[in-house]
mmCIF file of C-alpha atoms in Angstrom:
data_model
loop_
_atom_site.group_PDB
_atom_site.id
_atom_site.type_symbol
_atom_site.label_atom_id
_atom_site.label_comp_id
_atom_site.label_asym_id
_atom_site.label_seq_id
_atom_site.Cartn_x
_atom_site.Cartn_y
_atom_site.Cartn_z
ATOM 1 C CA UNK A 1 -15.123 -17.147 -7.373
ATOM 2 C CA UNK A 2 -11.357 -16.668 -7.515
ATOM 3 C CA UNK A 3 -8.703 -15.778 -10.283
ATOM 4 C CA UNK A 4 -5.358 -15.693 -10.672
ATOM 5 C CA UNK A 5 -2.743 -14.317 -12.764
ATOM 6 C CA UNK A 6 1.102 -14.367 -13.019
ATOM 7 C CA UNK A 7 3.267 -11.690 -15.147
ATOM 8 C CA UNK A 8 6.683 -10.013 -14.804
ATOM 9 C CA UNK A 9 7.296 -11.061 -10.778
ATOM 10 C CA UNK A 10 3.768 -10.344 -9.564
ATOM 11 C CA UNK A 11 0.947 -13.036 -8.984
ATOM 12 C CA UNK A 12 -2.466 -11.541 -8.336
ATOM 13 C CA UNK A 13 -5.565 -13.489 -6.545
ATOM 14 C CA UNK A 14 -8.854 -12.310 -6.319
ATOM 15 C CA UNK A 15 -11.412 -14.257 -3.718
ATOM 16 C CA UNK A 16 -13.795 -12.846 -1.559
ATOM 17 C CA UNK A 17 -13.460 -9.254 -2.343
ATOM 18 C CA UNK A 18 -10.008 -9.224 -1.330
ATOM 19 C CA UNK A 19 -7.249 -9.072 -3.990
ATOM 20 C CA UNK A 20 -3.844 -10.321 -3.190
ATOM 21 C CA UNK A 21 -0.818 -9.236 -4.617
ATOM 22 C CA UNK A 22 2.710 -11.167 -4.724
ATOM 23 C CA UNK A 23 5.916 -10.230 -5.447
ATOM 24 C CA UNK A 24 7.374 -13.726 -7.003
ATOM 25 C CA UNK A 25 10.554 -13.284 -8.829
ATOM 26 C CA UNK A 26 12.504 -16.389 -6.355
ATOM 27 C CA UNK A 27 15.956 -15.877 -8.621
ATOM 28 C CA UNK A 28 16.544 -12.328 -7.488
ATOM 29 C CA UNK A 29 14.506 -12.199 -4.133
ATOM 30 C CA UNK A 30 11.606 -10.374 -5.165
ATOM 31 C CA UNK A 31 14.287 -7.881 -6.429
ATOM 32 C CA UNK A 32 11.790 -5.304 -8.440
ATOM 33 C CA UNK A 33 13.225 -4.501 -12.119
ATOM 34 C CA UNK A 34 11.274 -2.143 -14.864
ATOM 35 C CA UNK A 35 8.973 -4.370 -15.796
ATOM 36 C CA UNK A 36 8.077 -5.731 -12.286
ATOM 37 C CA UNK A 37 7.633 -2.127 -11.286
ATOM 38 C CA UNK A 38 5.208 -1.046 -13.910
ATOM 39 C CA UNK A 39 3.384 -4.401 -13.380
ATOM 40 C CA UNK A 40 2.556 -3.483 -9.735
ATOM 41 C CA UNK A 41 0.945 -0.303 -10.572
ATOM 42 C CA UNK A 42 -1.100 -1.159 -13.589
ATOM 43 C CA UNK A 43 -2.601 -4.238 -11.182
ATOM 44 C CA UNK A 44 -3.344 -1.902 -8.283
ATOM 45 C CA UNK A 45 -5.082 0.556 -11.065
ATOM 46 C CA UNK A 46 -7.153 -2.671 -12.170
ATOM 47 C CA UNK A 47 -8.058 -3.518 -8.421
ATOM 48 C CA UNK A 48 -9.129 -0.017 -7.907
ATOM 49 C CA UNK A 49 -11.611 -0.097 -11.024
ATOM 50 C CA UNK A 50 -13.043 -3.443 -10.421
ATOM 51 C CA UNK A 51 -15.933 -3.427 -8.433
ATOM 52 C CA UNK A 52 -15.753 -7.431 -7.320
ATOM 53 C CA UNK A 53 -12.407 -5.792 -5.567
ATOM 54 C CA UNK A 54 -12.990 -4.002 -2.007
ATOM 55 C CA UNK A 55 -9.637 -4.387 -0.568
ATOM 56 C CA UNK A 56 -6.034 -5.454 -1.719
ATOM 57 C CA UNK A 57 -2.774 -7.311 0.306
ATOM 58 C CA UNK A 58 0.482 -6.613 -1.077
ATOM 59 C CA UNK A 59 3.248 -9.269 0.126
ATOM 60 C CA UNK A 60 6.244 -11.376 -1.069
ATOM 61 C CA UNK A 61 7.003 -14.902 -1.724
ATOM 62 C CA UNK A 62 9.447 -16.626 -0.030
ATOM 63 C CA UNK A 63 11.593 -15.296 2.643
ATOM 64 C CA UNK A 64 11.800 -11.668 1.072
ATOM 65 C CA UNK A 65 8.886 -9.180 0.488
ATOM 66 C CA UNK A 66 11.204 -7.000 -1.771
ATOM 67 C CA UNK A 67 14.384 -6.057 -1.165
ATOM 68 C CA UNK A 68 14.638 -3.068 -3.488
ATOM 69 C CA UNK A 69 15.290 -2.474 -7.266
ATOM 70 C CA UNK A 70 17.167 -5.044 -9.365
ATOM 71 C CA UNK A 71 20.822 -3.759 -9.037
ATOM 72 C CA UNK A 72 21.538 -5.377 -12.246
ATOM 73 C CA UNK A 73 19.300 -2.573 -13.742
ATOM 74 C CA UNK A 74 21.144 -0.229 -12.358
ATOM 75 C CA UNK A 75 24.474 -1.770 -12.924
ATOM 76 C CA UNK A 76 25.847 0.918 -15.368
ATOM 77 C CA UNK A 77 24.945 3.918 -13.951
ATOM 78 C CA UNK A 78 27.567 3.962 -11.389
ATOM 79 C CA UNK A 79 30.398 4.325 -14.676
ATOM 80 C CA UNK A 80 28.435 5.777 -17.526
ATOM 81 C CA UNK A 81 25.809 8.122 -15.166
ATOM 82 C CA UNK A 82 22.925 7.270 -17.763
ATOM 83 C CA UNK A 83 20.738 4.801 -16.212
ATOM 84 C CA UNK A 84 18.272 2.042 -17.991
ATOM 85 C CA UNK A 85 15.525 4.233 -20.233
ATOM 86 C CA UNK A 86 13.071 2.954 -18.160
ATOM 87 C CA UNK A 87 14.218 4.104 -14.963
ATOM 88 C CA UNK A 88 15.260 7.160 -16.535
ATOM 89 C CA UNK A 89 11.947 7.817 -17.994
ATOM 90 C CA UNK A 90 10.128 11.544 -17.152
ATOM 91 C CA UNK A 91 8.527 10.377 -13.823
ATOM 92 C CA UNK A 92 10.974 7.813 -13.353
ATOM 93 C CA UNK A 93 8.300 5.522 -12.568
ATOM 94 C CA UNK A 94 7.343 7.063 -9.049
ATOM 95 C CA UNK A 95 3.624 6.864 -10.105
ATOM 96 C CA UNK A 96 3.677 3.225 -10.327
ATOM 97 C CA UNK A 97 5.907 2.983 -6.668
ATOM 98 C CA UNK A 98 3.639 4.863 -5.218
ATOM 99 C CA UNK A 99 0.185 3.406 -6.618
ATOM 100 C CA UNK A 100 -0.732 2.118 -3.224
ATOM 101 C CA UNK A 101 -1.045 5.501 -2.065
ATOM 102 C CA UNK A 102 -3.180 7.110 -4.779
ATOM 103 C CA UNK A 103 -5.776 4.281 -5.737
ATOM 104 C CA UNK A 104 -8.899 4.330 -4.229
ATOM 105 C CA UNK A 105 -8.872 1.063 -2.212
ATOM 106 C CA UNK A 106 -7.203 0.403 1.057
ATOM 107 C CA UNK A 107 -3.882 -1.466 0.150
ATOM 108 C CA UNK A 108 -2.740 -3.652 3.316
ATOM 109 C CA UNK A 109 1.283 -4.664 3.075
ATOM 110 C CA UNK A 110 2.122 -8.113 4.779
ATOM 111 C CA UNK A 111 5.869 -7.444 5.289
ATOM 112 C CA UNK A 112 7.213 -11.248 5.317
ATOM 113 C CA UNK A 113 10.469 -10.719 4.889
ATOM 114 C CA UNK A 114 13.500 -8.562 3.779
ATOM 115 C CA UNK A 115 11.852 -4.578 2.694
ATOM 116 C CA UNK A 116 14.532 -2.171 1.393
ATOM 117 C CA UNK A 117 15.042 0.468 -0.462
ATOM 118 C CA UNK A 118 12.084 0.730 -3.305
ATOM 119 C CA UNK A 119 10.137 -2.030 -1.543
ATOM 120 C CA UNK A 120 10.378 0.112 1.904
ATOM 121 C CA UNK A 121 9.048 3.014 -0.297
ATOM 122 C CA UNK A 122 6.367 0.244 -1.715
ATOM 123 C CA UNK A 123 5.358 -0.701 1.969
ATOM 124 C CA UNK A 124 5.052 2.571 3.559
ATOM 125 C CA UNK A 125 2.694 3.790 0.693
ATOM 126 C CA UNK A 126 0.138 1.285 1.671
ATOM 127 C CA UNK A 127 -2.554 2.369 3.966
ATOM 128 C CA UNK A 128 -1.834 -0.329 6.675
ATOM 129 C CA UNK A 129 1.275 -2.815 7.243
ATOM 130 C CA UNK A 130 1.696 -5.734 9.005
ATOM 131 C CA UNK A 131 5.256 -7.246 9.592
ATOM 132 C CA UNK A 132 6.111 -10.999 10.313
ATOM 133 C CA UNK A 133 8.449 -11.245 13.322
ATOM 134 C CA UNK A 134 12.083 -10.899 12.845
ATOM 135 C CA UNK A 135 11.478 -9.426 8.930
ATOM 136 C CA UNK A 136 14.439 -6.774 8.608
ATOM 137 C CA UNK A 137 13.841 -3.442 7.062
ATOM 138 C CA UNK A 138 16.131 -0.766 5.762
ATOM 139 C CA UNK A 139 15.838 2.056 3.832
ATOM 140 C CA UNK A 140 19.585 1.519 1.747
ATOM 141 C CA UNK A 141 19.172 4.574 -0.261
ATOM 142 C CA UNK A 142 22.405 6.583 1.549
ATOM 143 C CA UNK A 143 24.651 3.151 1.272
ATOM 144 C CA UNK A 144 24.184 2.664 -2.151
ATOM 145 C CA UNK A 145 24.958 6.855 -2.760
ATOM 146 C CA UNK A 146 21.428 7.428 -3.556
ATOM 147 C CA UNK A 147 19.153 9.785 -2.074
ATOM 148 C CA UNK A 148 15.588 9.397 -0.348
ATOM 149 C CA UNK A 149 14.049 8.379 -3.656
ATOM 150 C CA UNK A 150 10.072 8.144 -4.759
ATOM 151 C CA UNK A 151 8.835 10.111 -2.205
ATOM 152 C CA UNK A 152 9.428 8.446 1.353
ATOM 153 C CA UNK A 153 11.298 11.665 2.343
ATOM 154 C CA UNK A 154 7.144 12.967 2.947
ATOM 155 C CA UNK A 155 5.961 9.658 3.528
ATOM 156 C CA UNK A 156 8.405 8.449 6.071
ATOM 157 C CA UNK A 157 7.905 11.336 8.636
ATOM 158 C CA UNK A 158 4.456 11.152 8.314
ATOM 159 C CA UNK A 159 4.793 7.821 9.853
ATOM 160 C CA UNK A 160 7.463 8.014 12.345
ATOM 161 C CA UNK A 161 8.156 11.850 12.686
ATOM 162 C CA UNK A 162 10.625 13.633 11.843
ATOM 163 C CA UNK A 163 13.520 12.687 14.067
ATOM 164 C CA UNK A 164 13.011 9.120 13.462
ATOM 165 C CA UNK A 165 12.921 9.475 9.326
ATOM 166 C CA UNK A 166 16.035 11.402 9.456
ATOM 167 C CA UNK A 167 18.024 8.225 11.698
ATOM 168 C CA UNK A 168 17.162 5.906 9.178
ATOM 169 C CA UNK A 169 17.134 7.610 6.068
ATOM 170 C CA UNK A 170 21.239 8.922 7.117
ATOM 171 C CA UNK A 171 21.553 5.767 8.785
ATOM 172 C CA UNK A 172 20.354 3.398 6.437
ATOM 173 C CA UNK A 173 20.705 1.014 9.204
ATOM 174 C CA UNK A 174 18.974 -2.622 9.234
ATOM 175 C CA UNK A 175 16.226 -2.699 11.703
ATOM 176 C CA UNK A 176 13.432 -5.033 12.874
ATOM 177 C CA UNK A 177 9.931 -5.520 12.539
ATOM 178 C CA UNK A 178 9.687 -5.295 16.341
ATOM 179 C CA UNK A 179 11.375 -2.000 16.331
ATOM 180 C CA UNK A 180 9.293 -0.869 13.347
ATOM 181 C CA UNK A 181 6.225 -1.739 15.713
ATOM 182 C CA UNK A 182 7.848 0.819 18.290
ATOM 183 C CA UNK A 183 8.532 3.121 15.802
ATOM 184 C CA UNK A 184 4.733 3.319 14.498
ATOM 185 C CA UNK A 185 6.386 2.192 11.155
ATOM 186 C CA UNK A 186 3.967 -1.196 11.179
ATOM 187 C CA UNK A 187 0.793 -1.833 12.882
ATOM 188 C CA UNK A 188 0.795 -5.669 13.784
ATOM 189 C CA UNK A 189 3.553 -8.078 14.365
ATOM 190 C CA UNK A 190 2.954 -11.527 13.915
ATOM 191 C CA UNK A 191 4.493 -15.367 13.554
ATOM 192 C CA UNK A 192 5.704 -15.424 9.755
ATOM 193 C CA UNK A 193 3.035 -18.578 9.580
ATOM 194 C CA UNK A 194 0.331 -16.402 10.660
ATOM 195 C CA UNK A 195 1.229 -13.091 8.780
ATOM 196 C CA UNK A 196 -0.825 -13.835 5.527
ATOM 197 C CA UNK A 197 -4.040 -14.658 7.139
ATOM 198 C CA UNK A 198 -4.139 -12.697 9.479
ATOM 199 C CA UNK A 199 -3.397 -9.415 6.867
ATOM 200 C CA UNK A 200 -6.194 -11.090 4.789
ATOM 201 C CA UNK A 201 -8.745 -11.273 7.349
ATOM 202 C CA UNK A 202 -8.078 -7.545 8.508
ATOM 203 C CA UNK A 203 -8.774 -7.206 4.393
ATOM 204 C CA UNK A 204 -11.740 -9.266 4.418
ATOM 205 C CA UNK A 205 -13.239 -7.046 7.578
ATOM 206 C CA UNK A 206 -12.569 -3.842 5.955
ATOM 207 C CA UNK A 207 -14.200 -5.748 2.427
ATOM 208 C CA UNK A 208 -17.321 -6.936 4.464
ATOM 209 C CA UNK A 209 -18.041 -4.115 6.690
ATOM 210 C CA UNK A 210 -16.425 -0.453 5.632
ATOM 211 C CA UNK A 211 -18.485 1.044 2.612
ATOM 212 C CA UNK A 212 -16.095 1.178 -0.193
ATOM 213 C CA UNK A 213 -16.780 4.927 -1.219
ATOM 214 C CA UNK A 214 -16.468 5.984 2.373
ATOM 215 C CA UNK A 215 -12.881 4.209 2.292
ATOM 216 C CA UNK A 216 -12.323 5.853 -0.851
ATOM 217 C CA UNK A 217 -13.148 9.185 0.130
ATOM 218 C CA UNK A 218 -11.444 8.851 3.708
ATOM 219 C CA UNK A 219 -8.207 7.902 1.452
ATOM 220 C CA UNK A 220 -8.400 11.400 -0.418
ATOM 221 C CA UNK A 221 -9.161 13.211 2.304
ATOM 222 C CA UNK A 222 -5.853 12.233 4.203
ATOM 223 C CA UNK A 223 -4.100 12.766 1.409
ATOM 224 C CA UNK A 224 -5.318 16.412 0.762
ATOM 225 C CA UNK A 225 -6.488 17.519 4.271
ATOM 226 C CA UNK A 226 -3.249 16.701 5.654
ATOM 227 C CA UNK A 227 -1.823 19.943 4.031
ATOM 228 C CA UNK A 228 -4.857 22.126 4.949
ATOM 229 C CA UNK A 229 -5.133 24.398 8.405
ATOM 230 C CA UNK A 230 -8.085 22.865 10.320
ATOM 231 C CA UNK A 231 -10.340 25.050 9.711
ATOM 232 C CA UNK A 232 -10.442 24.637 5.895
ATOM 233 C CA UNK A 233 -10.222 21.133 6.550
ATOM 234 C CA UNK A 234 -13.291 20.818 8.795
ATOM 235 C CA UNK A 235 -15.183 23.076 6.049
ATOM 236 C CA UNK A 236 -14.363 20.457 3.373
ATOM 237 C CA UNK A 237 -15.430 17.256 5.485
ATOM 238 C CA UNK A 238 -18.631 18.915 6.480
ATOM 239 C CA UNK A 239 -19.101 19.617 2.605
ATOM 240 C CA UNK A 240 -18.151 15.805 1.881
ATOM 241 C CA UNK A 241 -20.507 14.427 4.611
ATOM 242 C CA UNK A 242 -23.584 16.317 3.545
ATOM 243 C CA UNK A 243 -23.031 14.660 0.490
ATOM 244 C CA UNK A 244 -22.863 11.190 1.942
ATOM 245 C CA UNK A 245 -26.339 11.976 3.347
ATOM 246 C CA UNK A 246 -27.796 11.240 -0.043
ATOM 247 C CA UNK A 247 -25.740 8.545 -0.803
ATOM 248 C CA UNK A 248 -27.009 4.382 -0.734
ATOM 249 C CA UNK A 249 -24.067 3.558 1.270
ATOM 250 C CA UNK A 250 -25.594 5.808 4.282
ATOM 251 C CA UNK A 251 -28.862 4.513 3.768
ATOM 252 C CA UNK A 252 -27.952 0.713 3.732
ATOM 253 C CA UNK A 253 -25.380 1.495 7.228
ATOM 254 C CA UNK A 254 -27.720 2.752 8.657
ATOM 255 C CA UNK A 255 -30.355 -0.256 7.720
ATOM 256 C CA UNK A 256 -27.838 -2.962 8.071
ATOM 257 C CA UNK A 257 -27.013 -2.060 11.907
ATOM 258 C CA UNK A 258 -30.815 -1.817 12.670
ATOM 259 C CA UNK A 259 -31.460 -5.200 11.528
ATOM 260 C CA UNK A 260 -28.297 -6.474 13.055
ATOM 261 C CA UNK A 261 -26.776 -8.175 10.092
ATOM 262 C CA UNK A 262 -23.255 -7.137 7.962
ATOM 263 C CA UNK A 263 -23.645 -4.526 5.425
ATOM 264 C CA UNK A 264 -24.567 -4.770 1.671
ATOM 265 C CA UNK A 265 -22.762 -1.769 0.532
ATOM 266 C CA UNK A 266 -22.849 -1.241 -3.273
ATOM 267 C CA UNK A 267 -19.746 -1.897 -4.932
ATOM 268 C CA UNK A 268 -17.254 1.127 -5.604
ATOM 269 C CA UNK A 269 -17.141 1.777 -8.690
ATOM 270 C CA UNK A 270 -20.242 1.319 -9.796
ATOM 271 C CA UNK A 271 -20.448 -1.895 -11.927
ATOM 272 C CA UNK A 272 -23.171 0.028 -13.876
#
């Protein structure tokens, strides 16, 4: 069964355990305005609560992934010093921009084209990144008189190291998908016409073979334990491991392995 919705520049489709979120604002090359940003976070949080969805792919329509914030929404800031009311909200929308990093389900970015600024942060917040050969990337902020926005000053060094992060943030230079692979920013580079199918197949494999609760806890572990001393990380992980011994996922994981069949893990969160 599949379902498709389109609102505020976001197309969302579900099928076979995978949600596919597509930036679809062709008149602005998928540039993100406040309504689109809010919708993006909302869709990911709804996917998190949908037991039928076990992984999400985020991509763009046309030749762009997301070239950043719609500059029309920022047009008056340089002269007035006042942002759009939504942009200037208490959290600046960062909870929506970083939703992929905080939801409990795995998010795979399929970067089909131009990826800059706010769109670059969205891609970095995903768990895994595939890119189309020749796709162009830039942090862009410094070339617009802006700072490293929405937590990218933390995300990017964790992905590529401090030196490369400083290079990309201070220069704002454009680089290719092939360079992004070399930097460790993306995990796969594929021909453009194979990108979405490959990312969807990867998400489908997660949906089929990886235990949903285990994936949720592993995402949480990487968020929390990265800041802990090794002994504290190990102590925390041991507690989670012991809890897992009593969860139905473990029993099904062992049973399916012994029976040489795909696992039938219970949904997460539970349907009950």
